[in-house]
Coordinates of C-alpha atoms in Angstrom, one line a residue:
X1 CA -0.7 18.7 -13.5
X2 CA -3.5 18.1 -11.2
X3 CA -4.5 14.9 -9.3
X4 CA -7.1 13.7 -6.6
X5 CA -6.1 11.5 -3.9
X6 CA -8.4 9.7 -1.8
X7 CA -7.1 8.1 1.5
X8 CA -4.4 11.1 2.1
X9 CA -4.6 11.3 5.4
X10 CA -3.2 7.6 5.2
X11 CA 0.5 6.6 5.8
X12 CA 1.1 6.0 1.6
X13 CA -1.4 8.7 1.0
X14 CA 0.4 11.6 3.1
X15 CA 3.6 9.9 1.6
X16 CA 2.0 10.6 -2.1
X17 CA 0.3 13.9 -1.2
X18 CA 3.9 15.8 -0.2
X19 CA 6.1 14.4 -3.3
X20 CA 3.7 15.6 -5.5
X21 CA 3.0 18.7 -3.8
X22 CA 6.6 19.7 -3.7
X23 CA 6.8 18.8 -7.6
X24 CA 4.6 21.6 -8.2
X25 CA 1.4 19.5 -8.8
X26 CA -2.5 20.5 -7.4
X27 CA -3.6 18.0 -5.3
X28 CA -7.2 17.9 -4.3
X29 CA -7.2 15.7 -1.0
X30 CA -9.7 13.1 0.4
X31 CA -10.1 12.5 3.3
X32 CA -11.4 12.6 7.0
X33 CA -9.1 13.2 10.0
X34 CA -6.9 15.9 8.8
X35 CA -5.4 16.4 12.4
X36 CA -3.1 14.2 10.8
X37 CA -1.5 15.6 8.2
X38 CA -1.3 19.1 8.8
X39 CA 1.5 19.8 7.6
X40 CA -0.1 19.1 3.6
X41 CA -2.4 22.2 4.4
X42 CA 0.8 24.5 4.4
X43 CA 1.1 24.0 0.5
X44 CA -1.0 26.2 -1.8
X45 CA -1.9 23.9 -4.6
X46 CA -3.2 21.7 -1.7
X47 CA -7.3 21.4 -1.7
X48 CA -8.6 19.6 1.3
X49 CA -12.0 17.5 1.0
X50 CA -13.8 16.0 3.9
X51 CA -15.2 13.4 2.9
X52 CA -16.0 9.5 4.1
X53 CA -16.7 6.6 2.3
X54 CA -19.6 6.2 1.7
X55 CA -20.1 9.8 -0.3
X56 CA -17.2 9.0 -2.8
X57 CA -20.2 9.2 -5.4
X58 CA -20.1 12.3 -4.4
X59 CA -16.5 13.6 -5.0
X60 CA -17.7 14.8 -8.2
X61 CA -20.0 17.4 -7.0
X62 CA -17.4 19.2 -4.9
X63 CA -14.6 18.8 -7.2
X64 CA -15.7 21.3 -9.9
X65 CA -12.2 21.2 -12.0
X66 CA -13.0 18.6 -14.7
X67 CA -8.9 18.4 -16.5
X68 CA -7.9 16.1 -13.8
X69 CA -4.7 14.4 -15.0
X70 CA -4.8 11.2 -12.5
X71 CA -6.5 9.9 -9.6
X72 CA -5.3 8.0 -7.2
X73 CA -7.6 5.4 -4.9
X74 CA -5.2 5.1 -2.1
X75 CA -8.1 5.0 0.7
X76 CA -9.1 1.5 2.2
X77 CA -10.2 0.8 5.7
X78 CA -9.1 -2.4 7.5
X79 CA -5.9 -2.9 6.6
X80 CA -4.6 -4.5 9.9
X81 CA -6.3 -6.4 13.1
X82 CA -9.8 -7.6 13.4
X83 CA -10.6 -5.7 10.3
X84 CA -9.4 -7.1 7.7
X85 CA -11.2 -9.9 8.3
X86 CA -14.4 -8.1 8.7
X87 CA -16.0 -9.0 5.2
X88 CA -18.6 -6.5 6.1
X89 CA -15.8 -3.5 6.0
X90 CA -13.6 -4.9 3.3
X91 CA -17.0 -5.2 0.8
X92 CA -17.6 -1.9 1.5
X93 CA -14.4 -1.0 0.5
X94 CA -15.0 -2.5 -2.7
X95 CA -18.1 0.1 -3.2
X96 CA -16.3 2.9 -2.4
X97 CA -13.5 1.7 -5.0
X98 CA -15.6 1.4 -7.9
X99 CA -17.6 4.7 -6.9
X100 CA -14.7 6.7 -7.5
X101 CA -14.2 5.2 -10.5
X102 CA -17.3 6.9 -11.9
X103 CA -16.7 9.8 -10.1
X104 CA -13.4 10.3 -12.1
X105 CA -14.8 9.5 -15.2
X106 CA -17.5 12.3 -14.1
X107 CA -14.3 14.5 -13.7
X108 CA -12.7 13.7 -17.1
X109 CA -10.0 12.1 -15.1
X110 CA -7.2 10.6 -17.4
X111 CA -5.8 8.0 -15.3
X112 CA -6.9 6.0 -12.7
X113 CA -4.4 4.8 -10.3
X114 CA -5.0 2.1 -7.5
X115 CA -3.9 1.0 -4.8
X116 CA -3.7 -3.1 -4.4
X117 CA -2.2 -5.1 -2.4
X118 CA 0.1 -8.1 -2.8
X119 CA -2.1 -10.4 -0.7
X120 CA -4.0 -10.5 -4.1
X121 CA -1.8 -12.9 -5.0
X122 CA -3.1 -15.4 -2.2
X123 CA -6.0 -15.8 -4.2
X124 CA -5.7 -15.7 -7.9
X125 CA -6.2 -19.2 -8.9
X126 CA -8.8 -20.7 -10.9
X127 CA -12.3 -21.2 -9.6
X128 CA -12.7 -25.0 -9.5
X129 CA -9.1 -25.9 -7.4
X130 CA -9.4 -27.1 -3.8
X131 CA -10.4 -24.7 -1.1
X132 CA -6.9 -23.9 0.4
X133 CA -6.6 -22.9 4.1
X134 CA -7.0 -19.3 4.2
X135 CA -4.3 -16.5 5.6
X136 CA -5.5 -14.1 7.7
X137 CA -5.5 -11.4 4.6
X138 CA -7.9 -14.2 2.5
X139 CA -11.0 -11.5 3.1
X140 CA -9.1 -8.4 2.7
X141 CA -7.6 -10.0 -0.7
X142 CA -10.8 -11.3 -2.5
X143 CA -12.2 -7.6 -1.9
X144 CA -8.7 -6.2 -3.8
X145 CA -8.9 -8.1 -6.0
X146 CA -12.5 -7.7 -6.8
X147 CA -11.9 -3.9 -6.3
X148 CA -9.6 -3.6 -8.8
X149 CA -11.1 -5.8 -11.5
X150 CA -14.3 -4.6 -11.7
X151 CA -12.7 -1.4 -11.5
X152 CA -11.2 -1.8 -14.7
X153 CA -14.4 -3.2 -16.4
X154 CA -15.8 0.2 -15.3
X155 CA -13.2 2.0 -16.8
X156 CA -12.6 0.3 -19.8
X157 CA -16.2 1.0 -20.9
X158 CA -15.4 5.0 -19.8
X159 CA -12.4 4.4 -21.7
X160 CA -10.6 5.9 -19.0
X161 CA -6.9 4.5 -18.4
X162 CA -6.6 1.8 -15.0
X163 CA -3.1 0.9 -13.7
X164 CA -2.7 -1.1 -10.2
X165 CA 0.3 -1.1 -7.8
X166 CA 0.4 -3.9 -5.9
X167 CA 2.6 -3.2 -2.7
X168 CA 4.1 -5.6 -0.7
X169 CA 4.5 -4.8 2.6
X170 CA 5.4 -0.9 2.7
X171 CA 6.9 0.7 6.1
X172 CA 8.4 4.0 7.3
X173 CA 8.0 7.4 9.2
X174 CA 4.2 7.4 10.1
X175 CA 3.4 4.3 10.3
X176 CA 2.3 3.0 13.4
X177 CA 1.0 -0.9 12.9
X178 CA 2.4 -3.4 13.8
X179 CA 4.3 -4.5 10.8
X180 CA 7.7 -6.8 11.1
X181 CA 9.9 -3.3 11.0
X182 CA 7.9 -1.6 13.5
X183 CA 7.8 -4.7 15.8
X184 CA 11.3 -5.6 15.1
X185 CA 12.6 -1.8 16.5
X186 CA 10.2 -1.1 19.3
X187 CA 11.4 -4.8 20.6
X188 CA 14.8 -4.4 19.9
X189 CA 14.2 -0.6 21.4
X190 CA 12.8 -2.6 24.9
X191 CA 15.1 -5.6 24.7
X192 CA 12.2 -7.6 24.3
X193 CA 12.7 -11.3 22.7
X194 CA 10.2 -12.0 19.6
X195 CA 8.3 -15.0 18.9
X196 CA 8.5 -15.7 15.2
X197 CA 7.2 -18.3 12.1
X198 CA 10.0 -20.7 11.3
X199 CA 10.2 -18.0 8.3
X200 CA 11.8 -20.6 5.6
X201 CA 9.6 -18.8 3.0
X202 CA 9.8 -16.3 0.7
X203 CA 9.4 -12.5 1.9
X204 CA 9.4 -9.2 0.8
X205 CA 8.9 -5.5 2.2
X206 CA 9.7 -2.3 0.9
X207 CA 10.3 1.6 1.9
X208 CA 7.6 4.2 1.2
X209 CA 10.1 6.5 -0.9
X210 CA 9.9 3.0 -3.1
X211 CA 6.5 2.6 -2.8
X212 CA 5.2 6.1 -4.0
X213 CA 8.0 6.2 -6.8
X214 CA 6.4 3.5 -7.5
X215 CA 3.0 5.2 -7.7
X216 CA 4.2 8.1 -9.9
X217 CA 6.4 6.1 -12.1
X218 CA 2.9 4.2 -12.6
X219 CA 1.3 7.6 -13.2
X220 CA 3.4 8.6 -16.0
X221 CA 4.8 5.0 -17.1
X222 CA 2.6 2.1 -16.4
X223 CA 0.5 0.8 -19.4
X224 CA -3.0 1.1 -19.4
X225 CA -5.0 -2.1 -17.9
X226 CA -1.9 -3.8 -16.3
X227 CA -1.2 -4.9 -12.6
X228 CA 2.3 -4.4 -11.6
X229 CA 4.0 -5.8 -8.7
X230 CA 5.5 -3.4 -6.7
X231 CA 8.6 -4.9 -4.5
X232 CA 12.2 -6.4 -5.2
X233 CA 13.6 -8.6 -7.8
X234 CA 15.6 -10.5 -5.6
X235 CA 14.3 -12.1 -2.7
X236 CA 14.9 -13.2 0.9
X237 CA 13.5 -15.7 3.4
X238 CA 11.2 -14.0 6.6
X239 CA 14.2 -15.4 8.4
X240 CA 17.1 -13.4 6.6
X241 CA 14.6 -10.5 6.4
X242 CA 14.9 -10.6 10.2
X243 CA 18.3 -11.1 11.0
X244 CA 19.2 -8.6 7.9
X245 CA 16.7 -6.3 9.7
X246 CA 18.3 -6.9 13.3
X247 CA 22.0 -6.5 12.1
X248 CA 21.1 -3.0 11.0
X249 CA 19.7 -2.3 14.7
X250 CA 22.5 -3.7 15.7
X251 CA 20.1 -6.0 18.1
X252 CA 21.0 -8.9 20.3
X253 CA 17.6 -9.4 21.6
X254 CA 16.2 -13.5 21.3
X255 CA 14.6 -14.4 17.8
X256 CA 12.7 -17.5 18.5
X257 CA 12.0 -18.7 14.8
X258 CA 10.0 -21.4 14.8
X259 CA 7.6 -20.1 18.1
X260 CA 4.5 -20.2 15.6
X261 CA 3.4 -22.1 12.3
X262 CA 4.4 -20.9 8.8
X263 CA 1.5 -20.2 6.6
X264 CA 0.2 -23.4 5.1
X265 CA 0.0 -21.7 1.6
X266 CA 2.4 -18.8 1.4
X267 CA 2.6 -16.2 -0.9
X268 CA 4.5 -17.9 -4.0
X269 CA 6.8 -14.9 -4.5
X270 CA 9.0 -17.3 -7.3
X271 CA 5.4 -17.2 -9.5
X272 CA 4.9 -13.5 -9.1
X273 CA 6.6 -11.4 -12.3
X274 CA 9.0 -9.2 -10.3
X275 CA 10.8 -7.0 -13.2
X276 CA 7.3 -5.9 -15.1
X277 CA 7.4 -2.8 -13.4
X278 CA 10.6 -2.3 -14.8
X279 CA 10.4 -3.9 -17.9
X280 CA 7.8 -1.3 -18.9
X281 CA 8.7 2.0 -17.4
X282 CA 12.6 1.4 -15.9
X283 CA 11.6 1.4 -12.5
X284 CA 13.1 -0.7 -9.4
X285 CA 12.8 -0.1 -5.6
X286 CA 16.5 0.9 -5.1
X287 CA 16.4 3.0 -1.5
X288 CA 18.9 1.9 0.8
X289 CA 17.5 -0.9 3.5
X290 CA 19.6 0.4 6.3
X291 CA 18.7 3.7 5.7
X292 CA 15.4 3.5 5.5
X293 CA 15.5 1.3 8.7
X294 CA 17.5 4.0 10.6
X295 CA 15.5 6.2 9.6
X296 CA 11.9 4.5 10.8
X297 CA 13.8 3.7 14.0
X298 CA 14.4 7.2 14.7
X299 CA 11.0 8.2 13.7
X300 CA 9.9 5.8 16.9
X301 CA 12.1 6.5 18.9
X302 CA 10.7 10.1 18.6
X303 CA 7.0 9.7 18.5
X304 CA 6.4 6.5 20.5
X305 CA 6.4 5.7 24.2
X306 CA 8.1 2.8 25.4

């Protein structure tokens, strides 16, 4: 098997990269600060490419193997902070997404496998209904989801299979924003009380051994043209997610729900179809929450300062 994977010197890339690495699999690599991920340049069926953006039309060129069995678009800049709302960034994200599209029809690619986002979801309503107050993810949706539809007009006329993960919020060793985990540990690390949303609604967040099982399962599984949701079945509140979260910390530190508004249109998790994934290839996020808490607390404790 053989597979290109843009965006591995990400957090879900580098994830991505090593499982299929240790399976035995070829992995060309794009990327552009490998400092990070050094360790992927230990394996032998491991090809690095440096490469930015904006020459993803490119990839082709360099990559000279045309039997590629899958490639996976796991790259996109401004994914937290001031960046995601930066319509400027996020559009060129967009470019780049459908650029490797035709860059992996170039390369006889099989499967095309992309990354999307669960903020999608904020968004997908019909044209003519009421402008509704935006999140702070409103610009880094519209350019998923635009992404990843136009992506699969592209491929459709290639005739090229397209399946999309949408992740809900993914966490674990190597990540370093400041997602509810990481902000919950380093807090709870400093005794440091939180200032949180009310959190009555819905919420969901999930491990990256779930989220590139996910991936693969897609890889292999998914059916051609379909979106699947990538999270859990059942769901919890922002406000059990946290307490859940702090219990496994074993944290006293002050939770003051309430501190900040809720979002005035939420994510409707109850609208979302939560068992496609599984109803189609058998897969559900199953990894062990305290686990994979533990185990991103020690990761901080061992590479952060505090």
């Amino acid at each position: 098997m053989k597979a290109v994977i843009t965006g591995v010197t990400g957090f879900i890339g580098r994830h991505l990269a090593d499982r299929l690495l240790k399976n035995g699999v070829y992995v060309y690599g794009v990327g552009r600060d490998f400092d990070k991920c050094k360790k992927l340049l230990q394996y032998k069926n491991f090809k690095m490419i440096r490469l930015d953006f904006g020459s993803y039309h490119y990839l082709d060129h360099i990559i000279k193997d045309t039997n590629i069995d899958v490639f996976f678009h796991m790259a996109h800049m401004g994914v937290n902070g001031v960046n995601k709302v930066d319509y400027k960034i996020q559009l060129e994200n967009s470019i780049a997404a459908c650029e490797v599209v035709e860059a992996a029809k170039r390369l006889n690619c099989k499967r095309f496998v992309f990354s999307g986002s669960v903020d999608e979801y904020e968004i997908n309503y019909s044209p003519d209904d009421p402008f509704k107050e935006p999140s702070h993810s409103r610009t880094y949706a519209l350019c998923k989801y635009a992404s990843e539809n136009i992506g699969k007009v592209i491929a459709h006329k290639s005739e090229m299979e397209y399946v999309t993960a949408l992740l809900t919020l993914t966490y674990g060793e190597g990540n370093k924003t400041n997602i509810l985990p990481n902000v919950l540990i380093r807090n709870s690390l400093m005794g440091k009380q939180m200032n949180l949303i009310k959190g009555d609604n819905y919420f969901d967040l999930i491990y990256i051994s779930d989220a590139v099982d996910a991936i693969i399962t897609m890889a292999k599984k998914g059916k051609n043209m379909e979106s699947y949701y990538v999270g859990h079945h059942n769901l919890r509140t922002f406000r059990q997610t946290v307490l859940d979260i702090c219990k496994i910390l074993e944290s006293d530190i002050e939770l003051k729900f309430g501190s900040y508004q809720d979002a005035d249109n939420p994510i409707d998790y109850t609208l979302i179809d939560r068992e496609k994934l599984w109803r189609d290839t058998g897969f559900a996020c199953n990894s062990s929450e305290r686990t994979a808490i533990l185990n991103t607390a020690n990761w901080i404790r061992k590479n952060e300062f505090f």
